[in-house]
Short mmCIF file of C-alpha atoms in Angstrom, two decimals:
data_model
loop_
_atom_site.label_atom_id
_atom_site.label_comp_id
_atom_site.label_asym_id
_atom_site.label_seq_id
_atom_site.Cartn_x
_atom_site.Cartn_y
_atom_site.Cartn_z
CA MET A 1 -75.48 -54.74 29.62
CA ARG A 2 -74.16 -52.87 26.67
CA SER A 3 -71.61 -54.52 24.43
CA ASP A 4 -68.12 -53.07 24.30
CA ARG A 5 -68.64 -51.87 20.77
CA SER A 6 -71.81 -50.00 21.63
CA TYR A 7 -70.60 -48.32 24.86
CA ILE A 8 -67.96 -45.82 23.94
CA THR A 9 -66.93 -42.89 25.91
CA ARG A 10 -67.63 -39.81 24.12
CA LYS A 11 -64.35 -38.16 23.22
CA PRO A 12 -64.14 -35.23 20.92
CA PHE A 13 -61.98 -35.18 17.82
CA MET A 14 -61.71 -32.83 14.98
CA GLN A 15 -61.22 -33.99 11.40
CA GLY A 16 -61.15 -32.37 8.00
CA GLU A 17 -63.51 -29.48 7.27
CA GLU A 18 -64.98 -29.74 10.77
CA GLN A 19 -61.49 -28.93 12.18
CA SER A 20 -61.08 -26.00 9.90
CA ARG A 21 -64.46 -24.63 10.80
CA GLY A 22 -63.96 -25.30 14.53
CA ARG A 23 -66.86 -27.68 14.98
CA VAL A 24 -66.18 -30.72 17.34
CA GLN A 25 -67.21 -34.21 16.29
CA TYR A 26 -67.65 -36.87 18.99
CA ILE A 27 -66.91 -40.67 18.58
CA THR A 28 -70.02 -42.66 19.08
CA SER A 29 -71.14 -46.24 18.33
CA LYS A 30 -72.41 -44.83 15.09
CA ASN A 31 -69.27 -43.43 13.63
CA TYR A 32 -66.69 -45.59 15.28
CA ASP A 33 -66.31 -47.94 12.31
CA ALA A 34 -65.76 -45.05 9.92
CA PHE A 35 -63.24 -43.58 12.39
CA LEU A 36 -61.31 -46.91 12.36
CA LEU A 37 -61.45 -47.15 8.59
CA ARG A 38 -59.99 -43.73 8.13
CA SER A 39 -57.28 -44.42 10.67
CA ASP A 40 -56.26 -47.64 8.91
CA ILE A 41 -56.17 -45.74 5.53
CA HIS A 42 -53.81 -43.02 7.04
CA MET A 43 -51.50 -45.67 8.55
CA ALA A 44 -51.31 -47.55 5.42
CA SER A 45 -50.39 -44.32 3.45
CA LEU A 46 -47.76 -43.57 6.06
CA ARG A 47 -46.23 -47.04 5.84
CA PHE A 48 -46.19 -46.75 1.96
CA TYR A 49 -44.38 -43.37 1.91
CA THR A 50 -41.97 -44.58 4.52
CA ARG A 51 -41.10 -47.57 2.42
CA ARG A 52 -40.63 -45.30 -0.59
CA LEU A 53 -38.33 -43.01 1.39
CA ARG A 54 -36.21 -45.87 2.53
CA LEU A 55 -35.88 -47.14 -1.08
CA ALA A 56 -34.91 -43.81 -2.29
CA LEU A 57 -32.39 -43.24 0.51
CA SER A 58 -30.86 -46.63 -0.29
CA ALA A 59 -30.04 -45.55 -3.91
CA LYS A 60 -26.28 -44.83 -4.32
CA SER A 61 -26.91 -41.60 -6.25
CA ILE A 62 -29.03 -40.28 -3.43
CA GLN A 63 -26.53 -41.15 -0.86
CA LEU A 64 -23.68 -39.39 -2.81
CA LEU A 65 -25.89 -36.37 -3.17
CA PHE A 66 -26.45 -36.43 0.67
CA ILE A 67 -22.70 -36.71 1.29
CA CYS A 68 -21.85 -33.77 -1.10
CA ILE A 69 -24.55 -31.61 0.62
CA LEU A 70 -23.07 -32.57 4.02
CA ILE A 71 -19.45 -31.80 2.89
CA VAL A 72 -20.57 -28.27 1.45
CA SER A 73 -22.44 -27.51 4.62
CA LEU A 74 -19.59 -28.33 6.83
CA GLY A 75 -17.10 -26.34 4.56
CA ARG A 76 -19.34 -23.32 4.84
CA TYR A 77 -19.37 -23.53 8.56
CA VAL A 78 -15.56 -23.84 8.75
CA VAL A 79 -15.11 -20.74 6.49
CA LEU A 80 -17.64 -18.81 8.48
CA HIS A 81 -16.58 -19.66 11.99
CA ASN A 82 -12.98 -21.07 11.93
CA HIS A 83 -11.08 -18.81 9.34
CA ASP A 84 -7.86 -16.95 9.81
CA PRO A 85 -7.89 -13.23 10.57
CA ASP A 86 -8.12 -10.92 7.60
CA PRO A 87 -4.64 -10.80 6.04
CA PHE A 88 -5.17 -7.28 4.93
CA PRO A 89 -6.65 -5.33 7.87
CA PRO A 90 -8.02 -1.81 7.26
CA MET A 91 -5.35 0.89 7.06
CA PRO A 92 -5.75 4.28 8.63
CA GLY A 93 -7.06 7.09 6.58
CA PRO A 94 -7.16 10.99 6.88
CA VAL A 95 -9.27 12.17 9.91
CA LEU A 96 -10.02 15.50 8.21
CA LYS A 97 -10.75 16.63 4.72
CA VAL A 98 -8.20 18.82 2.73
CA ASP A 99 -10.75 21.63 2.29
CA ASP A 100 -11.87 21.75 5.89
CA GLU A 101 -11.89 25.18 7.26
CA GLY A 102 -9.63 25.75 10.21
CA ILE A 103 -6.58 23.96 8.87
CA ASP A 104 -3.47 26.11 8.98
CA TRP A 105 -1.48 24.92 6.04
CA PHE A 106 1.47 27.10 7.14
CA LYS A 107 2.01 24.68 9.85
CA PHE A 108 2.56 21.79 7.49
CA ALA A 109 5.59 21.35 5.09
CA TYR A 110 6.94 19.05 2.40
CA VAL A 111 10.58 18.53 3.10
CA GLN A 112 13.38 17.24 0.95
CA TYR A 113 17.08 16.99 1.79
CA VAL A 114 19.96 16.90 -0.68
CA THR A 115 23.66 16.06 -0.17
CA THR A 116 24.88 15.73 -3.79
CA PRO A 117 24.29 17.63 -6.96
CA GLU A 118 22.57 14.58 -8.41
CA TYR A 119 20.04 14.39 -5.59
CA LEU A 120 19.56 18.16 -5.85
CA CYS A 121 18.45 17.79 -9.53
CA SER A 122 16.17 15.07 -8.56
CA ALA A 123 14.87 17.22 -5.78
CA LEU A 124 14.21 19.94 -8.25
CA GLN A 125 12.26 17.62 -10.48
CA LEU A 126 10.13 16.73 -7.59
CA TRP A 127 9.51 20.28 -6.63
CA SER A 128 8.47 21.07 -10.22
CA GLN A 129 5.79 18.34 -10.11
CA VAL A 130 4.50 19.58 -6.77
CA GLU A 131 4.30 23.06 -8.38
CA THR A 132 2.47 21.87 -11.35
CA ILE A 133 0.01 19.68 -9.40
CA GLY A 134 -0.42 22.10 -6.57
CA SER A 135 -0.37 21.85 -2.77
CA HIS A 136 -1.52 23.71 0.21
CA ALA A 137 1.48 22.96 2.41
CA GLN A 138 4.78 24.79 2.53
CA ARG A 139 7.99 23.55 0.89
CA LEU A 140 11.29 23.32 2.41
CA MET A 141 14.73 21.85 1.35
CA LEU A 142 17.60 21.13 3.49
CA TYR A 143 21.03 21.38 1.90
CA PRO A 144 24.79 21.24 2.94
CA ALA A 145 25.89 24.40 4.68
CA HIS A 146 28.98 24.67 2.56
CA TRP A 147 27.01 25.18 -0.59
CA SER A 148 25.97 28.70 -1.51
CA ALA A 149 23.08 29.88 -3.74
CA ASP A 150 25.26 32.79 -4.81
CA GLU A 151 28.41 30.91 -5.72
CA VAL A 152 29.73 31.79 -9.24
CA ASP A 153 32.19 29.91 -11.52
CA ASP A 154 35.29 31.99 -11.65
CA SER A 155 36.72 29.81 -14.32
CA ILE A 156 34.39 31.29 -16.81
CA PRO A 157 34.70 35.03 -17.81
CA SER A 158 31.03 35.77 -17.64
CA LYS A 159 31.11 34.26 -14.04
CA PRO A 160 27.76 32.43 -14.17
CA LEU A 161 26.32 30.66 -11.08
CA THR A 162 27.83 27.30 -10.41
CA PRO A 163 25.46 24.28 -11.38
CA ILE A 164 24.61 23.87 -7.66
CA ALA A 165 23.85 27.56 -7.09
CA ARG A 166 21.80 27.79 -10.26
CA LEU A 167 19.55 24.86 -9.06
CA LEU A 168 19.25 26.36 -5.51
CA LYS A 169 18.10 29.69 -6.97
CA GLN A 170 15.69 27.98 -9.35
CA ALA A 171 14.05 26.07 -6.45
CA GLN A 172 13.46 29.41 -4.78
CA THR A 173 12.15 31.52 -7.70
CA ASP A 174 10.38 28.88 -9.90
CA TYR A 175 9.02 26.51 -7.31
CA TYR A 176 8.63 28.67 -4.12
CA VAL A 177 10.80 26.46 -1.93
CA LYS A 178 12.33 27.69 1.23
CA LEU A 179 16.08 26.83 1.51
CA GLN A 180 17.62 25.94 4.83
CA PRO A 181 21.35 25.21 5.17
CA VAL A 182 22.26 22.37 7.65
CA ASP A 183 25.33 20.52 8.79
CA VAL A 184 24.93 17.09 7.12
CA LEU A 185 24.27 14.44 9.74
CA HIS A 186 26.35 11.29 8.99
CA LYS A 187 28.71 8.82 10.49
CA ASP A 188 32.17 8.57 8.80
CA HIS A 189 32.45 4.83 9.74
CA SER A 190 29.29 3.71 8.02
CA GLU A 191 29.82 0.61 6.08
CA HIS A 192 27.31 1.65 3.37
CA ALA A 193 28.06 4.91 1.41
CA MET A 194 24.49 5.39 0.55
CA TRP A 195 23.58 5.53 4.29
CA GLN A 196 26.29 8.07 5.25
CA ASP A 197 24.22 11.04 4.35
CA SER A 198 20.65 9.55 4.68
CA TYR A 199 20.81 10.41 8.39
CA THR A 200 20.42 13.96 7.39
CA LYS A 201 16.67 13.27 6.66
CA LEU A 202 16.38 12.85 10.38
CA LEU A 203 17.06 16.59 10.90
CA ALA A 204 13.34 17.02 10.08
CA PHE A 205 12.56 16.11 13.64
CA ASN A 206 14.21 19.61 14.41
CA LEU A 207 11.83 21.55 12.12
CA THR A 208 9.79 22.67 15.17
CA GLN A 209 8.39 25.77 13.32
CA TYR A 210 5.98 23.18 11.80
CA ASP A 211 3.31 20.94 13.37
CA ARG A 212 3.87 18.29 10.92
CA VAL A 213 6.30 17.60 8.13
CA LEU A 214 6.33 15.07 5.22
CA HIS A 215 9.70 14.16 4.10
CA LEU A 216 9.91 12.89 0.42
CA GLU A 217 12.84 10.85 -1.11
CA SER A 218 13.87 12.77 -4.18
CA ASP A 219 14.41 9.87 -6.44
CA GLY A 220 10.77 9.45 -7.16
CA LEU A 221 7.79 10.85 -8.95
CA TYR A 222 5.14 13.15 -7.25
CA ILE A 223 2.07 12.06 -9.26
CA HIS A 224 -1.02 13.40 -7.34
CA ASN A 225 -1.68 15.91 -4.59
CA MET A 226 -0.67 14.28 -1.21
CA ASP A 227 -1.94 16.95 1.16
CA GLU A 228 -4.30 14.46 2.85
CA VAL A 229 -1.28 12.61 4.23
CA PHE A 230 -0.74 15.41 6.70
CA LEU A 231 -4.26 14.67 7.96
CA LEU A 232 -3.55 11.04 8.92
CA PRO A 233 -4.18 10.20 12.68
CA SER A 234 -1.69 11.72 15.08
CA ALA A 235 1.50 9.83 15.80
CA PRO A 236 5.09 10.61 16.50
CA ILE A 237 6.07 9.05 13.07
CA ALA A 238 4.20 7.48 10.22
CA MET A 239 5.81 5.50 7.37
CA PRO A 240 4.38 3.41 4.51
CA TYR A 241 4.10 -0.27 5.47
CA THR A 242 5.54 -1.64 2.11
CA TYR A 243 5.89 -5.09 0.45
CA PHE A 244 9.34 -5.41 -0.99
CA GLY A 245 9.12 -8.96 -2.11
CA PRO A 246 11.26 -11.92 -0.99
CA PRO A 247 13.27 -12.14 1.11
CA THR A 248 12.35 -8.83 2.87
CA GLY A 249 8.58 -9.30 2.57
CA TRP A 250 6.56 -6.46 4.47
CA ALA A 251 8.48 -3.72 6.16
CA TYR A 252 8.42 -0.07 6.94
CA SER A 253 9.88 2.26 4.29
CA SER A 254 11.40 5.71 5.02
CA GLN A 255 10.82 6.82 1.37
CA LEU A 256 8.00 8.77 2.86
CA LEU A 257 8.46 10.05 6.44
CA LEU A 258 5.56 11.91 8.24
CA LEU A 259 6.46 13.12 11.62
CA HIS A 260 5.81 15.61 14.35
CA PRO A 261 8.73 17.89 14.89
CA SER A 262 9.95 17.81 18.61
CA SER A 263 13.09 19.16 20.24
CA ASN A 264 13.03 16.23 22.61
CA LEU A 265 12.66 13.58 19.86
CA PHE A 266 15.35 15.35 17.78
CA GLN A 267 17.76 15.02 20.84
CA GLN A 268 17.07 11.29 20.96
CA VAL A 269 17.69 11.01 17.29
CA GLU A 270 20.88 12.97 17.36
CA SER A 271 22.23 10.79 20.11
CA ALA A 272 21.19 7.67 18.34
CA VAL A 273 23.07 8.63 15.15
CA GLN A 274 26.25 9.36 17.19
CA HIS A 275 26.09 5.98 18.81
CA ALA A 276 24.99 4.03 15.80
CA GLU A 277 26.83 0.89 14.76
CA PRO A 278 28.74 0.91 11.50
CA HIS A 279 25.97 -1.21 9.72
CA GLU A 280 22.95 0.78 10.94
CA SER A 281 20.94 2.78 8.50
CA ASP A 282 18.40 5.58 9.32
CA MET A 283 15.62 2.99 9.22
CA ASP A 284 17.38 0.96 11.89
CA ILE A 285 17.49 4.04 14.10
CA LEU A 286 13.91 4.81 13.63
CA LEU A 287 12.70 1.30 14.46
CA THR A 288 14.91 1.34 17.50
CA LEU A 289 13.52 4.68 18.70
CA PHE A 290 9.88 3.92 17.91
CA PRO A 291 9.36 0.20 18.30
CA THR A 292 5.61 0.37 18.96
CA SER A 293 4.48 3.97 18.07
CA ILE A 294 4.95 3.91 14.30
CA LEU A 295 1.67 4.67 12.28
CA ALA A 296 1.56 2.25 9.27
CA MET A 297 0.72 4.46 6.32
CA PRO A 298 -1.05 2.52 3.37
CA GLN A 299 1.37 1.62 0.68
CA ARG A 300 -1.47 1.91 -1.83
CA PRO A 301 -1.55 4.59 -3.21
CA TYR A 302 1.14 6.50 -1.26
CA ASN A 303 4.16 4.52 -1.93
CA LEU A 304 4.12 2.60 -5.32
CA LEU A 305 7.51 1.13 -6.00
CA SER A 306 8.78 0.91 -9.63
CA GLY A 307 9.83 -2.70 -8.82
CA GLU A 308 6.07 -3.58 -8.32
CA PHE A 309 5.75 -3.82 -12.20
CA ARG A 310 8.38 -6.52 -12.25
CA ARG A 311 6.59 -8.86 -9.91
CA LYS A 312 4.49 -11.82 -10.90
CA SER A 313 2.04 -11.46 -8.08
CA HIS A 314 0.46 -8.19 -6.93
CA ILE A 315 -1.98 -9.37 -4.22
CA GLU A 316 0.05 -7.68 -1.46
CA TYR A 317 0.06 -4.25 -3.15
CA LEU A 318 -3.61 -4.59 -4.25
CA ARG A 319 -4.56 -5.84 -0.66
CA ASN A 320 -7.13 -8.13 -1.96
CA THR A 321 -7.33 -11.55 -3.92
CA THR A 322 -10.11 -10.57 -6.32
CA GLU A 323 -9.01 -7.43 -8.07
CA THR A 324 -7.31 -7.88 -11.48
CA TRP A 325 -3.90 -6.23 -11.87
CA ASP A 326 -3.97 -3.17 -14.27
CA PRO A 327 -0.65 -1.45 -14.43
CA GLU A 328 -1.88 1.70 -16.11
CA LYS A 329 -4.73 2.05 -13.51
CA VAL A 330 -2.44 1.46 -10.57
CA LEU A 331 -0.02 4.14 -11.86
CA GLY A 332 -2.86 6.49 -12.54
CA GLU A 333 -4.16 6.16 -9.00
CA ALA A 334 -0.76 6.46 -7.14
CA SER A 335 0.17 9.54 -5.31
CA TYR A 336 3.86 8.89 -5.18
CA MET A 337 6.21 6.44 -7.12
CA HIS A 338 9.74 5.61 -5.82
CA PHE A 339 12.39 4.12 -8.07
CA SER A 340 13.41 0.91 -6.53
CA ASP A 341 14.67 -1.71 -8.91
CA TRP A 342 17.94 -3.01 -7.52
CA PRO A 343 20.28 -4.00 -9.14
CA ILE A 344 18.99 -1.47 -11.76
CA PRO A 345 20.89 1.77 -11.11
CA LYS A 346 19.49 5.20 -9.93
CA PRO A 347 17.21 6.68 -12.51
CA TRP A 348 19.81 9.25 -13.65
CA ILE A 349 22.10 6.49 -14.67
CA ARG A 350 21.41 4.73 -17.91
CA ALA A 351 21.22 0.91 -17.35
CA THR A 352 23.11 -1.17 -19.72
CA LYS A 353 21.27 -3.28 -22.45
CA GLU A 354 22.37 -6.35 -20.61
CA GLU A 355 20.69 -5.11 -17.44
CA LEU A 356 17.47 -4.16 -19.11
CA ASN A 357 17.18 -7.45 -20.95
CA ARG A 358 17.69 -9.28 -17.62
CA TYR A 359 15.71 -7.22 -15.21
CA MET A 360 12.86 -5.44 -17.13
CA PRO A 361 9.36 -6.77 -16.63
CA SER A 362 8.53 -9.77 -18.73
CA CYS A 363 5.49 -9.90 -21.04
CA GLY A 364 2.61 -12.11 -19.92
CA ARG A 365 -0.54 -13.50 -21.59
CA SER A 366 -3.56 -11.27 -22.00
CA GLU A 367 -7.06 -12.64 -20.89
CA TRP A 368 -8.14 -11.91 -24.49
CA PHE A 369 -7.32 -14.93 -26.75
CA GLY A 370 -3.92 -15.45 -25.13
CA ALA A 371 -2.41 -12.42 -26.76
CA THR A 372 0.92 -11.10 -25.40
CA ASP A 373 0.36 -8.48 -22.69
CA CYS A 374 3.42 -6.07 -22.21
CA ARG A 375 1.74 -3.37 -20.41
CA ASP A 376 3.97 -3.82 -17.36
CA ARG A 377 7.14 -3.45 -19.43
CA THR A 378 5.71 -0.41 -21.27
CA VAL A 379 4.79 1.34 -18.07
CA TRP A 380 8.12 0.52 -16.34
CA LEU A 381 10.16 1.80 -19.34
CA GLY A 382 7.94 4.74 -19.59
CA LEU A 383 8.64 5.75 -16.07
CA TYR A 384 12.50 5.80 -16.71
CA GLY A 385 12.00 7.57 -20.07
CA MET A 386 9.80 10.28 -18.50
CA TYR A 387 12.36 10.76 -15.74
CA ALA A 388 15.21 11.22 -18.26
CA ARG A 389 13.26 13.89 -20.35
CA ARG A 390 12.13 15.78 -17.19
CA ARG A 391 15.68 15.85 -15.85
CA LYS A 392 17.01 17.48 -18.98
CA GLU A 393 14.11 20.01 -19.03
CA VAL A 394 14.17 21.08 -15.41
CA CYS A 395 18.01 20.74 -14.63
CA GLY A 396 19.58 21.74 -17.95
CA LEU A 397 23.07 21.01 -19.07
CA GLY A 398 25.32 18.92 -16.88
CA PHE A 399 22.49 16.92 -15.32
CA GLU A 400 21.49 14.58 -18.36
CA VAL A 401 21.23 10.99 -17.68
CA GLN A 402 24.61 9.44 -18.10
CA GLU A 403 26.22 6.15 -18.57
CA ARG A 404 27.10 3.86 -15.61
CA GLY A 405 30.39 4.24 -14.08
CA PHE A 406 32.48 4.27 -10.84
CA THR A 407 33.63 7.12 -8.37
CA GLU A 408 37.09 7.67 -7.38
CA LYS A 409 36.51 5.41 -4.38
CA GLY A 410 35.46 2.69 -6.60
CA GLU A 411 31.73 2.77 -5.78
CA ASP A 412 29.12 2.34 -8.38
CA ARG A 413 27.83 5.77 -8.94
CA GLY A 414 24.58 4.42 -10.14
CA MET A 415 23.96 3.44 -6.58
CA VAL A 416 25.32 6.39 -4.61
CA GLY A 417 24.51 9.16 -7.16
CA ASP A 418 27.97 10.94 -7.06
CA MET A 419 28.30 12.26 -10.58
CA VAL A 420 28.61 16.02 -10.83
CA GLY A 421 31.15 17.95 -8.95
#
């Protein structure tokens, strides 16, 4: 009878080069001892490396490294799978290009309304910028029906045009603006004088000869062509969604008002004005009439506020957390800039030295060697200086920037703009 060592069932195994070459080697009584020896060597090697690994993992430095890797991995997972929604979601852009064929630019119009001589001069400054930069759309200005473009000053022997008539004529002849007299839409009981006549801008809803109109506040600067704004997605009304800083934060702004004129909508607006509470502004009326149908227009680059240069943080305007603030670049890319620096007065009123020292932008530290960086202040002061020069050039005598004062009603004329009679 064969011994247990000599009687081995022939079982195939593959080892080394024989495995790679595909040849099968069988365990027999002749090679069994060699097979066991090789197995013992492999097991010994495995136990050796296992002990080395346990010793390595027991070291504090390795444990600390493992913990750090685990923390980083968990952090990446949380960021990728459990973060808050994007704080700056994409904003709508034009659906057509300005140079697309088939656009009837006679059906689009820039609109301004004026109710005082001071705002008339500001509107004229804006029209001069539109003419210099160029535009495809039409230009229309609403003004009080009791004004006349032919009125003369009888107190002077030569009987020249009155300042108001002169500027109205200038808008027509120099800047190709259509004039439309209107009955000023306001509430006599309004608690805020600056709101009394601001309702007049809502008359733009009645300009049904146009498919779309863009109303511009006159106390601003038209910096780049804005024709593409007319090509934003269709909506009854569109306004810039603007960051005003604390305590207001984000809110719609009617400094730019893009709308589809409609007789039906105008009737609703007119009724809302007549039934408005004493404290309600034009913006309050718009938010009431269009609570869910307002198209948010991007603030950048369409509605830069002069007050932006006074802020410490510009993340909201830039709409990202990585871009470095560059005031010169931001101004250069803006399409429209609105003067908004309360309590600094309107730009046609010269702020006092005390006001400037208190409210003008502060100087910061440059990234280069900690040098003083006053670019915000330089740009901000330059805006007011440019406005003052342009006002004198465009409007002439009687409309120069003047010192701050008060109206006969005791109102700050730097806020309400009532200066020239």
